[in-house]
Coordinates of C-alpha atoms in Angstrom, one line a residue:
Chain A
M17 CA -167.0 -59.0 -28.8
S18 CA -165.5 -58.9 -31.8
L19 CA -163.3 -56.6 -32.8
S20 CA -163.5 -54.8 -36.1
V21 CA -160.4 -53.6 -37.2
D22 CA -156.8 -54.5 -36.9
L23 CA -154.4 -53.3 -34.6
K24 CA -151.3 -54.3 -35.5
I25 CA -147.8 -52.4 -36.5
K26 CA -148.2 -53.4 -39.7
D27 CA -151.8 -52.4 -40.2
L28 CA -150.1 -48.7 -38.8
V29 CA -147.2 -49.1 -41.6
E30 CA -146.0 -45.9 -43.8
T31 CA -144.4 -47.8 -46.6
D32 CA -143.4 -45.4 -49.0
I33 CA -140.5 -44.1 -46.9
P34 CA -136.9 -42.1 -47.2
S35 CA -134.6 -44.3 -47.2
G36 CA -130.8 -45.3 -48.5
S37 CA -126.5 -45.9 -48.1
A38 CA -124.7 -45.0 -45.6
E39 CA -123.4 -42.8 -48.4
V40 CA -126.6 -41.0 -49.5
K41 CA -125.5 -37.0 -49.2
V42 CA -127.3 -35.5 -47.1
S43 CA -128.8 -32.6 -49.5
D44 CA -130.2 -35.9 -51.8
A45 CA -132.0 -37.7 -48.8
L46 CA -133.5 -34.0 -48.2
N47 CA -134.9 -34.0 -51.4
L48 CA -136.3 -37.1 -50.3
M49 CA -137.7 -36.7 -47.6
I50 CA -139.7 -33.0 -48.9
Q51 CA -140.8 -35.5 -52.2
K52 CA -141.9 -38.3 -49.5
R53 CA -143.2 -35.8 -46.9
V54 CA -141.8 -37.5 -44.0
N55 CA -138.8 -36.4 -41.9
I56 CA -137.5 -39.2 -41.3
F57 CA -134.5 -40.7 -43.6
V58 CA -133.1 -44.6 -42.9
V59 CA -130.2 -46.1 -43.5
V60 CA -130.3 -49.4 -44.7
N61 CA -127.6 -51.9 -45.9
K62 CA -128.0 -54.0 -49.3
D63 CA -129.3 -56.6 -47.5
K64 CA -132.1 -53.2 -46.4
K65 CA -131.1 -54.4 -42.7
I66 CA -131.2 -50.7 -40.6
K67 CA -127.7 -48.7 -39.9
G68 CA -129.2 -45.5 -38.9
V69 CA -131.6 -43.2 -39.0
F70 CA -131.9 -39.5 -39.0
T71 CA -134.3 -37.1 -38.6
L72 CA -135.1 -33.5 -38.8
Y73 CA -134.0 -33.0 -35.0
D74 CA -130.1 -34.2 -36.3
I75 CA -130.4 -31.9 -39.0
L76 CA -131.7 -28.9 -36.9
D77 CA -129.1 -29.8 -34.7
R78 CA -126.1 -29.4 -36.4
L79 CA -127.6 -25.3 -37.5
I80 CA -127.1 -24.6 -34.4
P81 CA -123.5 -23.4 -32.9
F82 CA -123.5 -25.0 -29.2
F83 CA -122.8 -21.2 -27.4
I84 CA -126.4 -20.8 -28.6
K85 CA -127.5 -24.4 -27.6
I86 CA -126.6 -23.3 -24.3
D87 CA -127.7 -19.8 -24.5
T88 CA -130.6 -20.0 -26.8
S89 CA -130.6 -16.1 -25.8
L90 CA -127.8 -14.9 -28.4
G91 CA -130.0 -16.3 -31.2
F92 CA -132.0 -13.6 -30.8
I93 CA -130.2 -10.6 -31.4
S94 CA -129.5 -10.0 -34.9
T95 CA -126.8 -11.3 -37.1
N96 CA -126.7 -15.3 -36.9
E97 CA -127.1 -15.1 -40.6
L98 CA -123.7 -15.4 -41.5
I99 CA -123.4 -17.9 -38.4
T100 CA -126.4 -20.0 -40.7
E101 CA -125.6 -19.7 -43.8
E102 CA -121.6 -21.1 -42.5
R103 CA -123.8 -23.9 -41.3
I104 CA -126.2 -24.6 -44.5
R105 CA -123.1 -24.6 -46.2
S106 CA -121.2 -27.6 -43.8
L107 CA -124.3 -29.8 -44.7
S108 CA -123.7 -29.9 -47.6
N109 CA -120.4 -32.0 -47.6
L110 CA -122.5 -34.8 -45.2
R111 CA -123.4 -38.0 -45.7
A112 CA -126.3 -40.3 -43.8
K113 CA -123.7 -41.5 -42.3
D114 CA -122.0 -38.3 -40.3
L115 CA -125.6 -37.7 -39.2
M116 CA -127.7 -40.7 -38.6
V117 CA -127.8 -41.9 -34.8
K118 CA -127.1 -45.2 -35.1
K119 CA -129.3 -46.8 -31.6
V120 CA -132.2 -47.3 -33.1
Y121 CA -135.9 -48.1 -31.6
C122 CA -137.9 -50.8 -34.1
L123 CA -141.1 -52.1 -33.9
K124 CA -141.5 -55.9 -35.3
E125 CA -145.2 -55.9 -38.0
E126 CA -146.5 -58.4 -35.7
E127 CA -146.4 -56.5 -32.4
E128 CA -149.2 -54.7 -30.6
M129 CA -150.2 -51.0 -32.0
I130 CA -150.2 -50.0 -28.5
K131 CA -146.4 -50.1 -28.5
A132 CA -146.3 -47.6 -31.4
I133 CA -148.5 -45.5 -28.8
I134 CA -146.1 -46.1 -25.8
M135 CA -143.5 -45.3 -28.0
M136 CA -144.9 -41.9 -29.1
Y137 CA -145.8 -41.0 -25.4
V138 CA -142.9 -41.8 -23.3
K139 CA -140.2 -41.3 -25.8
N140 CA -141.6 -38.8 -27.7
F141 CA -140.2 -39.8 -31.0
D142 CA -142.1 -38.7 -34.0
Y143 CA -140.9 -41.7 -36.1
I144 CA -141.0 -45.4 -35.5
P145 CA -138.8 -47.8 -37.8
V146 CA -140.9 -51.2 -38.7
I147 CA -138.8 -54.0 -39.4
N148 CA -139.9 -58.2 -40.5
K149 CA -139.0 -61.0 -39.2
E150 CA -136.3 -61.4 -40.9
H151 CA -135.6 -57.7 -39.6
Q152 CA -135.3 -56.0 -43.1
L153 CA -136.9 -52.8 -42.6
V154 CA -140.9 -52.0 -44.4
G155 CA -141.6 -48.7 -43.2
V156 CA -142.3 -46.0 -40.0
V157 CA -144.8 -45.5 -38.2
N158 CA -145.8 -41.9 -37.9
R159 CA -148.1 -39.8 -35.3
T160 CA -150.2 -39.6 -38.6
N161 CA -151.0 -43.5 -39.2
V162 CA -151.7 -43.2 -35.4
E163 CA -154.4 -40.5 -35.9
K164 CA -155.2 -42.3 -39.0
K165 CA -156.2 -45.4 -37.4
I166 CA -157.9 -43.8 -34.5
I167 CA -160.7 -42.7 -37.3
E168 CA -161.2 -45.8 -38.6
I169 CA -161.5 -47.0 -35.4
I170 CA -163.9 -44.6 -34.4
N171 CA -165.9 -44.9 -37.7
S172 CA -166.6 -48.3 -37.1
F173 CA -167.9 -48.8 -34.9
S174 CA -170.4 -45.9 -35.7
Chain B
M8 CA -101.8 -36.1 21.6
E9 CA -103.3 -38.2 23.9
S10 CA -103.8 -41.4 22.9
V11 CA -103.0 -43.8 20.1
S12 CA -106.2 -43.3 19.0
G13 CA -105.6 -39.6 18.5
I14 CA -103.8 -40.0 15.0
I15 CA -106.8 -42.0 13.3
P16 CA -108.8 -38.7 12.4
P17 CA -105.8 -36.4 11.3
L18 CA -105.0 -40.1 9.1
L19 CA -108.7 -40.4 7.8
F20 CA -107.9 -36.6 7.3
L21 CA -105.0 -37.3 4.6
F22 CA -107.0 -40.3 3.1
L23 CA -109.8 -37.9 2.6
L24 CA -106.9 -35.4 0.9
F25 CA -105.6 -37.8 -1.8
L26 CA -109.0 -39.6 -1.7
L27 CA -110.1 -35.1 -3.3
V28 CA -107.0 -35.3 -5.2
T29 CA -107.3 -38.8 -7.1
D30 CA -110.9 -37.5 -8.1
R31 CA -112.4 -40.9 -8.3
F32 CA -115.7 -40.3 -6.4
N33 CA -117.8 -37.4 -6.4
R34 CA -115.9 -35.3 -3.5
S35 CA -118.8 -33.7 -1.6
I36 CA -120.1 -37.4 -1.2
I37 CA -117.3 -38.7 -0.2
T38 CA -116.6 -36.5 2.4
A39 CA -120.0 -36.6 4.0
L40 CA -119.5 -40.2 4.4
F41 CA -116.1 -39.6 6.2
A42 CA -118.0 -36.5 8.0
I43 CA -120.9 -39.0 9.1
F44 CA -117.4 -42.1 10.1
F45 CA -116.3 -39.4 12.6
V46 CA -119.1 -39.4 14.4
I47 CA -120.6 -42.8 14.2
F48 CA -117.4 -43.9 15.4
N49 CA -116.9 -41.0 18.6
F50 CA -113.9 -38.8 16.9
I51 CA -116.0 -36.3 17.5
N52 CA -119.8 -36.4 19.2
F53 CA -122.7 -34.8 17.9
E54 CA -123.3 -32.0 19.9
K55 CA -119.5 -30.6 19.0
A56 CA -120.2 -31.5 15.0
V57 CA -123.0 -29.4 15.0
E58 CA -121.5 -26.7 16.3
S59 CA -118.5 -27.2 14.2
I60 CA -120.5 -26.1 10.9
D61 CA -120.3 -22.1 10.9
F62 CA -123.4 -21.5 9.9
N63 CA -122.5 -17.4 9.2
T64 CA -121.0 -18.8 6.6
I65 CA -123.5 -21.9 5.4
G66 CA -126.0 -18.3 5.6
L67 CA -123.4 -16.6 3.7
L68 CA -123.7 -19.1 0.7
V69 CA -126.9 -19.9 0.2
G70 CA -127.5 -16.1 0.3
M71 CA -125.4 -15.4 -2.0
M72 CA -126.4 -18.0 -4.6
I73 CA -130.1 -17.4 -4.5
I74 CA -129.3 -14.0 -5.7
V75 CA -127.2 -15.1 -8.6
S76 CA -129.0 -17.3 -9.6
V77 CA -132.0 -15.0 -10.4
I78 CA -129.7 -12.2 -11.8
A79 CA -127.8 -14.4 -14.3
K80 CA -131.3 -15.2 -16.0
T81 CA -131.8 -11.5 -16.5
G82 CA -129.3 -11.5 -19.4
I83 CA -127.5 -8.4 -17.6
F84 CA -124.7 -10.3 -18.4
Q85 CA -124.6 -11.2 -21.9
F86 CA -125.9 -7.7 -22.0
L87 CA -122.4 -5.9 -20.6
A88 CA -120.4 -9.0 -22.3
I89 CA -121.7 -7.6 -26.3
K90 CA -121.5 -3.9 -24.8
M91 CA -117.7 -4.4 -24.2
L92 CA -117.3 -5.8 -27.5
K93 CA -119.1 -2.5 -28.8
L94 CA -117.1 -0.7 -26.9
A95 CA -113.8 -2.0 -27.6
K96 CA -115.1 -1.2 -31.3
G97 CA -114.3 -5.1 -32.8
R98 CA -111.4 -5.1 -32.1
P99 CA -109.3 -8.3 -30.1
V100 CA -107.1 -7.4 -28.3
R101 CA -109.4 -4.6 -27.0
L102 CA -112.5 -6.8 -26.4
M103 CA -110.1 -9.1 -24.1
I104 CA -108.9 -6.2 -21.7
Y105 CA -112.2 -5.5 -21.4
L106 CA -114.3 -8.9 -21.1
S107 CA -111.7 -9.8 -18.9
L108 CA -112.1 -6.3 -16.9
L109 CA -115.2 -8.0 -17.2
T110 CA -115.0 -10.7 -15.7
A111 CA -113.3 -9.3 -13.1
F112 CA -115.6 -7.0 -11.9
L113 CA -118.2 -9.6 -11.7
S114 CA -116.2 -12.1 -10.5
A115 CA -115.7 -10.0 -7.1
F116 CA -119.1 -9.5 -6.4
L117 CA -121.6 -12.6 -7.8
D118 CA -120.0 -16.3 -7.9
N119 CA -116.9 -17.4 -10.4
V120 CA -118.7 -20.4 -11.8
T121 CA -121.5 -18.7 -12.3
T122 CA -120.1 -15.6 -14.6
I123 CA -117.9 -17.9 -16.3
L124 CA -120.7 -20.0 -17.4
L125 CA -123.1 -16.7 -19.2
V126 CA -119.6 -15.3 -20.1
T127 CA -118.1 -18.3 -22.2
P128 CA -121.0 -18.0 -24.8
V129 CA -121.3 -15.1 -25.5
T130 CA -117.3 -14.9 -25.8
L131 CA -117.8 -17.6 -28.0
Y132 CA -120.3 -16.0 -30.5
I133 CA -118.2 -12.4 -30.3
T134 CA -115.0 -14.4 -31.6
K135 CA -117.3 -16.1 -34.4
I136 CA -118.4 -12.8 -35.2
L137 CA -115.3 -11.4 -35.5
G138 CA -113.4 -14.4 -36.6
V139 CA -110.8 -14.3 -34.5
S140 CA -109.8 -17.7 -32.2
P141 CA -111.3 -17.8 -28.5
F142 CA -108.4 -19.1 -27.3
P143 CA -106.6 -16.6 -25.4
I144 CA -110.2 -14.6 -25.0
V145 CA -111.6 -17.5 -22.6
I146 CA -108.3 -18.4 -21.5
S147 CA -108.0 -14.5 -19.6
L148 CA -111.9 -14.9 -18.5
I149 CA -111.0 -18.4 -16.9
Y150 CA -107.9 -16.4 -15.2
F151 CA -109.6 -13.5 -13.7
S152 CA -112.9 -14.9 -12.8
N153 CA -110.3 -16.4 -10.4
I154 CA -107.7 -13.4 -9.6
G155 CA -112.0 -10.8 -9.4
G156 CA -112.8 -13.2 -6.6
T157 CA -110.1 -12.4 -4.5
A158 CA -111.2 -8.5 -4.2
T159 CA -113.7 -8.8 -1.7
L160 CA -115.3 -11.0 1.2
I161 CA -117.7 -12.5 -1.0
G162 CA -115.5 -13.1 -3.9
D163 CA -114.9 -16.1 -3.5
P164 CA -116.1 -19.1 -0.9
P165 CA -112.3 -18.7 1.6
N166 CA -112.6 -15.4 1.8
I167 CA -115.9 -15.7 2.6
I168 CA -114.5 -18.7 5.6
I169 CA -111.9 -16.6 6.3
G170 CA -114.1 -13.8 7.3
S171 CA -116.1 -15.4 9.4
E172 CA -113.7 -17.5 11.6
A173 CA -111.0 -14.9 11.6
N174 CA -114.0 -12.2 11.9
L175 CA -112.8 -10.3 9.5
T176 CA -115.9 -7.5 7.3
F177 CA -116.8 -6.7 4.6
N178 CA -114.9 -3.5 4.3
D179 CA -111.7 -5.5 6.1
F180 CA -111.4 -7.3 2.4
L181 CA -112.0 -3.7 0.7
K182 CA -109.6 -2.3 2.7
Y183 CA -106.4 -5.1 2.0
N184 CA -107.3 -7.3 -0.7
T185 CA -108.6 -5.1 -2.9
P186 CA -105.6 -2.7 -3.7
V187 CA -103.5 -5.9 -4.4
T188 CA -105.9 -7.8 -6.7
V189 CA -106.6 -4.3 -8.6
I190 CA -102.4 -4.2 -9.4
N191 CA -102.2 -8.2 -9.9
T192 CA -104.9 -7.3 -12.6
F193 CA -103.0 -5.1 -14.7
I194 CA -100.0 -7.0 -14.6
I195 CA -101.2 -9.8 -15.1
L196 CA -103.3 -8.3 -18.2
S197 CA -100.3 -7.0 -19.5
L198 CA -98.9 -10.2 -19.1
L199 CA -101.1 -11.8 -21.3
F200 CA -100.9 -9.3 -23.6
L201 CA -97.9 -9.9 -24.4
I202 CA -98.9 -14.1 -24.2
F203 CA -101.5 -13.3 -26.5
K204 CA -101.6 -10.5 -29.0
N205 CA -100.7 -12.1 -31.9
Q206 CA -102.7 -14.7 -31.9
L207 CA -105.7 -12.1 -31.3
R208 CA -104.4 -9.4 -33.8
K209 CA -107.0 -9.1 -37.6
K210 CA -106.6 -6.5 -39.8
K211 CA -110.1 -6.0 -40.8
V212 CA -113.1 -5.7 -37.8
P213 CA -117.3 -6.3 -39.1
L214 CA -117.9 -3.3 -38.0
E215 CA -121.4 -3.3 -39.2
L216 CA -121.6 -6.3 -38.6
I217 CA -121.6 -5.2 -34.3
K218 CA -123.7 -2.2 -34.6
K219 CA -126.2 -4.2 -36.2
I220 CA -126.7 -6.8 -32.6
K221 CA -129.8 -6.0 -30.1
E222 CA -128.1 -6.4 -27.5
E223 CA -130.7 -5.2 -25.5
R224 CA -133.0 -8.1 -27.0
L225 CA -130.6 -10.0 -24.1
I226 CA -132.5 -8.2 -20.7
K227 CA -136.2 -10.3 -20.8
D228 CA -137.8 -8.3 -18.0
K229 CA -136.1 -4.2 -17.6
V230 CA -137.9 -3.6 -14.8
F231 CA -137.6 -7.1 -12.4
T232 CA -133.3 -6.7 -13.9
L233 CA -133.3 -3.3 -12.2
K234 CA -134.9 -4.3 -9.5
A235 CA -132.8 -7.5 -9.2
I236 CA -129.5 -5.3 -9.2
L237 CA -131.2 -3.2 -6.9
I238 CA -131.5 -5.6 -4.1
L239 CA -127.6 -6.3 -4.7
V240 CA -126.6 -3.1 -4.3
L241 CA -128.9 -3.7 -1.4
V242 CA -126.9 -6.5 0.5
L243 CA -123.5 -4.3 -0.9
I244 CA -123.9 -1.5 1.5
G245 CA -125.8 -4.1 3.7
F246 CA -122.3 -5.8 4.1
V247 CA -120.3 -2.6 4.0
T248 CA -122.3 -0.9 7.1
H249 CA -121.7 -4.0 9.2
S250 CA -120.0 -1.7 11.5
L251 CA -122.4 0.2 11.9
T252 CA -125.1 -2.5 12.4
H253 CA -123.6 -5.4 13.6
I254 CA -126.0 -7.6 12.0
E255 CA -124.2 -10.7 9.9
N256 CA -123.3 -11.2 6.8
S257 CA -125.5 -14.4 6.2
I258 CA -128.2 -12.9 7.7
I259 CA -127.5 -9.2 4.8
A260 CA -126.9 -11.6 2.3
L261 CA -130.5 -14.1 3.3
S262 CA -132.6 -11.5 3.7
G263 CA -131.1 -10.1 0.2
A264 CA -132.3 -13.7 -1.6
F265 CA -135.9 -13.8 0.1
L266 CA -136.8 -10.6 -1.1
I267 CA -135.8 -11.7 -4.3
L268 CA -137.9 -14.5 -4.6
L269 CA -140.4 -12.6 -3.2
L270 CA -139.8 -9.9 -6.3
S271 CA -138.9 -12.8 -8.8
V272 CA -141.8 -14.4 -10.9
R273 CA -140.1 -17.7 -11.2
E274 CA -141.0 -20.4 -8.6
P275 CA -138.5 -20.4 -5.9
D276 CA -138.5 -24.6 -6.4
E277 CA -136.7 -24.0 -9.4
I278 CA -134.6 -21.7 -8.3
Y279 CA -134.1 -23.3 -4.7
K280 CA -132.8 -26.5 -7.3
E281 CA -129.9 -24.5 -8.9
I282 CA -127.7 -23.3 -5.0
E283 CA -125.2 -25.7 -5.6
W284 CA -126.3 -28.2 -2.3
S285 CA -122.8 -30.2 -3.6
S286 CA -120.4 -27.1 -2.4
I287 CA -122.5 -26.0 0.6
F288 CA -122.5 -30.8 1.9
F289 CA -118.7 -30.4 1.3
L290 CA -118.3 -27.8 3.1
I291 CA -120.6 -28.8 6.0
S292 CA -118.5 -32.1 6.1
L293 CA -115.0 -30.6 6.5
F294 CA -115.9 -28.3 8.5
V295 CA -116.9 -31.7 11.0
I296 CA -114.1 -33.4 9.5
M297 CA -111.5 -30.6 10.8
A298 CA -112.9 -29.7 13.7
A299 CA -112.5 -33.7 15.0
V300 CA -108.9 -33.6 13.1
E301 CA -108.7 -30.3 15.4
Q302 CA -109.4 -32.4 19.1
T303 CA -107.1 -34.2 18.5
G304 CA -104.2 -31.5 18.7
F305 CA -102.6 -32.9 15.7
L306 CA -103.1 -29.5 14.4
E307 CA -101.1 -28.1 17.1
L308 CA -97.9 -30.2 15.8
I309 CA -98.6 -28.5 12.8
S310 CA -98.3 -25.0 13.9
N311 CA -95.5 -25.8 16.5
G312 CA -93.4 -26.7 13.5
L313 CA -95.0 -23.9 11.1
F314 CA -93.8 -21.8 13.7
S315 CA -90.3 -23.2 14.8
L316 CA -89.1 -23.5 11.3
T317 CA -89.3 -20.5 11.0
K318 CA -88.0 -19.6 14.5
G319 CA -91.0 -17.5 15.4
N320 CA -90.7 -14.8 12.4
V321 CA -94.2 -13.8 11.9
E322 CA -92.7 -12.6 8.5
L323 CA -91.7 -15.8 7.1
N324 CA -94.6 -17.4 8.7
T325 CA -96.3 -15.5 6.4
Y326 CA -94.7 -15.8 3.5
L327 CA -94.6 -18.9 3.9
I328 CA -98.8 -19.6 3.7
L329 CA -98.8 -17.9 1.4
L330 CA -96.6 -19.7 -0.7
T331 CA -98.2 -23.3 0.5
S332 CA -102.0 -22.2 0.7
G333 CA -100.7 -21.3 -2.8
L334 CA -99.9 -24.3 -4.7
S335 CA -101.9 -26.6 -2.5
S336 CA -104.3 -25.7 -2.9
S337 CA -103.9 -25.6 -6.9
I338 CA -103.2 -30.2 -5.7
T339 CA -107.0 -30.5 -4.0
G340 CA -108.7 -27.5 -4.2
N341 CA -108.8 -24.2 -1.9
L342 CA -112.0 -25.4 0.3
P343 CA -110.3 -27.7 2.4
N344 CA -107.2 -26.5 2.1
T345 CA -108.3 -23.3 3.3
L346 CA -110.2 -25.0 6.6
L347 CA -107.1 -26.6 7.7
F348 CA -104.7 -23.5 7.7
I349 CA -107.8 -21.5 9.3
K350 CA -106.8 -23.7 12.0
I351 CA -102.8 -23.8 11.7
I352 CA -102.6 -19.8 11.5
E353 CA -105.2 -20.3 15.0
G354 CA -102.6 -22.4 16.7
I355 CA -100.0 -20.1 16.2
A356 CA -102.8 -16.8 18.0
K357 CA -102.9 -19.1 20.5
M358 CA -98.9 -18.9 21.8
G359 CA -99.2 -14.8 21.2
V360 CA -98.4 -14.0 17.8
D361 CA -99.9 -11.4 15.4
V362 CA -101.9 -13.1 13.0
F363 CA -103.3 -10.8 11.5
P364 CA -101.2 -11.6 7.7
M365 CA -101.6 -14.1 7.7
W366 CA -105.2 -14.5 7.4
W367 CA -104.4 -12.3 4.3
A368 CA -101.5 -14.3 2.5
L369 CA -103.6 -17.7 3.4
S370 CA -106.9 -15.2 1.3
L371 CA -104.4 -14.7 -1.6
G372 CA -102.4 -18.4 -1.9
A373 CA -105.5 -19.8 -2.2
C374 CA -107.2 -17.3 -4.1
F375 CA -105.1 -16.6 -6.4
G376 CA -103.8 -21.0 -6.8
G377 CA -107.2 -21.5 -8.4
N378 CA -104.7 -20.7 -11.5
A379 CA -102.0 -22.8 -11.7
S380 CA -103.4 -25.8 -12.8
L381 CA -107.0 -26.8 -14.5
I382 CA -108.0 -28.6 -11.6
A383 CA -107.6 -25.9 -8.8
S384 CA -110.7 -24.6 -9.5
A385 CA -114.2 -25.0 -10.5
V386 CA -113.9 -22.6 -13.1
N387 CA -111.5 -23.8 -14.6
I388 CA -113.1 -27.2 -16.1
V389 CA -116.5 -25.1 -16.0
G390 CA -115.0 -22.4 -18.3
A391 CA -112.5 -25.2 -20.1
D392 CA -115.6 -27.3 -20.9
I393 CA -117.9 -25.8 -22.3
Y394 CA -114.9 -23.8 -24.6
N395 CA -113.5 -27.8 -25.7
K396 CA -117.6 -28.8 -26.2
N397 CA -118.1 -25.5 -29.2
I398 CA -115.0 -26.9 -30.5
L399 CA -115.2 -30.9 -30.9
E400 CA -118.9 -29.8 -32.2
N401 CA -117.6 -27.6 -34.7
G402 CA -115.5 -30.5 -35.1
Q403 CA -113.1 -29.5 -37.8
K404 CA -110.2 -29.5 -39.3
N405 CA -110.1 -26.4 -40.5
S406 CA -110.6 -25.0 -36.7
P407 CA -108.4 -22.2 -35.9
S408 CA -108.8 -22.9 -32.1
Q409 CA -106.6 -25.4 -30.3
K410 CA -108.3 -27.4 -27.1
I411 CA -108.0 -26.0 -22.9
N412 CA -106.4 -29.1 -22.1
F413 CA -104.2 -29.9 -18.6
I414 CA -101.1 -28.5 -19.8
N415 CA -101.7 -26.2 -22.0
F416 CA -103.8 -24.5 -19.1
S417 CA -101.4 -24.9 -16.4
M418 CA -98.3 -23.6 -18.4
Y419 CA -99.9 -20.3 -18.7
G420 CA -102.4 -21.1 -14.9
S421 CA -99.1 -21.6 -12.9
L422 CA -96.9 -18.5 -14.2
V423 CA -100.2 -16.1 -13.6
T424 CA -100.5 -17.7 -10.4
L425 CA -96.1 -17.3 -9.7
V426 CA -96.9 -13.5 -10.4
S427 CA -99.9 -13.6 -8.8
L428 CA -98.4 -14.9 -5.9
L429 CA -95.0 -12.6 -6.3
V430 CA -97.3 -9.1 -6.2
S431 CA -99.2 -10.8 -3.2
F432 CA -95.8 -11.4 -1.7
F433 CA -94.3 -7.2 -2.4
Y434 CA -98.2 -6.2 -1.1
L435 CA -98.1 -7.6 2.3
K436 CA -94.3 -6.9 2.4
V437 CA -95.1 -3.2 2.1
S438 CA -98.7 -3.7 4.0
F439 CA -97.5 -5.4 7.1
F440 CA -94.0 -5.4 7.4
N441 CA -91.9 -2.3 6.5

């Protein structure tokens, strides 16, 4: 029996993604993320090599003060508007390099789709950056890409 | 000492103390390994080792840990802290006083570490809203957590052990330790007020904002919270009426614990995980090690030495125990120190001396000594850790706060301890030697 669909990472990858240099302002990065409807920003150097990533999670992380993180009930007793406003304001001074996580799990174009599925299932990743043989950024794989692929395979059966 | 091999257990114990001070290994693991070593090489036989473990202490500790871990999740601590903010009408100095009194009171009946773990985040929240530096308030709360724990039999582990080993009741502690703790609380509060009042000056209080806080949202299940508090009160009544019922404290605490587990909607396994097994194993191992050291006769030498040093003067001996237990607690932590001193005092008692005042000297020294340095008590490390992580996260050049480090904690802490020990000294003098 031969496969009717290709199950390689390169067949899932989303290439139109928000990326830019480490100096990009967080607000500009966020704008790009909204525009492209992708909740990850990949920081690359001039050679398109990945230097780090940040997701919406890393931005949310900055909005919650530490004392609320360890006692979340404090976030539900009102009067937190001032704290939230101050936090958002402090975000505006940040650049991508301040938010990015440097240790990045990547996938290669030629690898199998199952690797992405495992990373999403076990490590709970929403987005996984994809690189080519030259270690340059190609795009990301996200949950929607996997869903689309599943549909594609199901349709190919009928 | 019977033979040369008799010197090995005391030497190993000293080596263990050294390892504990260096803090290179987890204290419960290294102490357990030492205890196992003592049994394997027959420095103490298995039967005696099992006999040496004071299950009344262990049961009382485990029972109270279960009760506290259930009450901790009700939100009542945070609720009370916000109430203090409203009572103080947002004035920082008053807030420091009220929160300190609340922490001292809670620590007297509940585990000090849990108290600090719950009160510190809400304090950071409050100081953020008020726009004042959290440093003076958080550091005061840590000191008062140690001070408050001194007040009762169940306030601090050393008291639980002393109570069980010396047959002192909950009421004895209310009679002898509570008054001195109350006096000390007000003296230390005045001291900290003088030190920190300038840092807490604030012209404008955001009263409107404070009024908006809905602290009742912090209590998730009002009915269960009331039931849990009722069980705690029943347990306390059980302790107070011990002389009538003769039910052991551990049995009272464990009945409260399993009753509260029965009423709680949380899975028991989840609550069992919150028992501080590390402290329990640490204590069990220390019991075994101390029994092995005791049977070598080494501790009798110390008892005799101490007694002849003071020429058999009970009063002088009492002060010496207060001072040395206060100082050594700050270095080795108060558990090994308390167990060592218990054996020494028991040795002195064998000489036909009335050691009653010495038990209180030991308790006051061991508990108040917890403030002397950052590593003297677990509360200090936990409180400072939460505080510092919050500062670090803010990360900020314009942060109004300083970190709590070994130097600034110990600077104010040794002053707090010194004054507490002085208060204890006068108290012991007036109570027993007048």
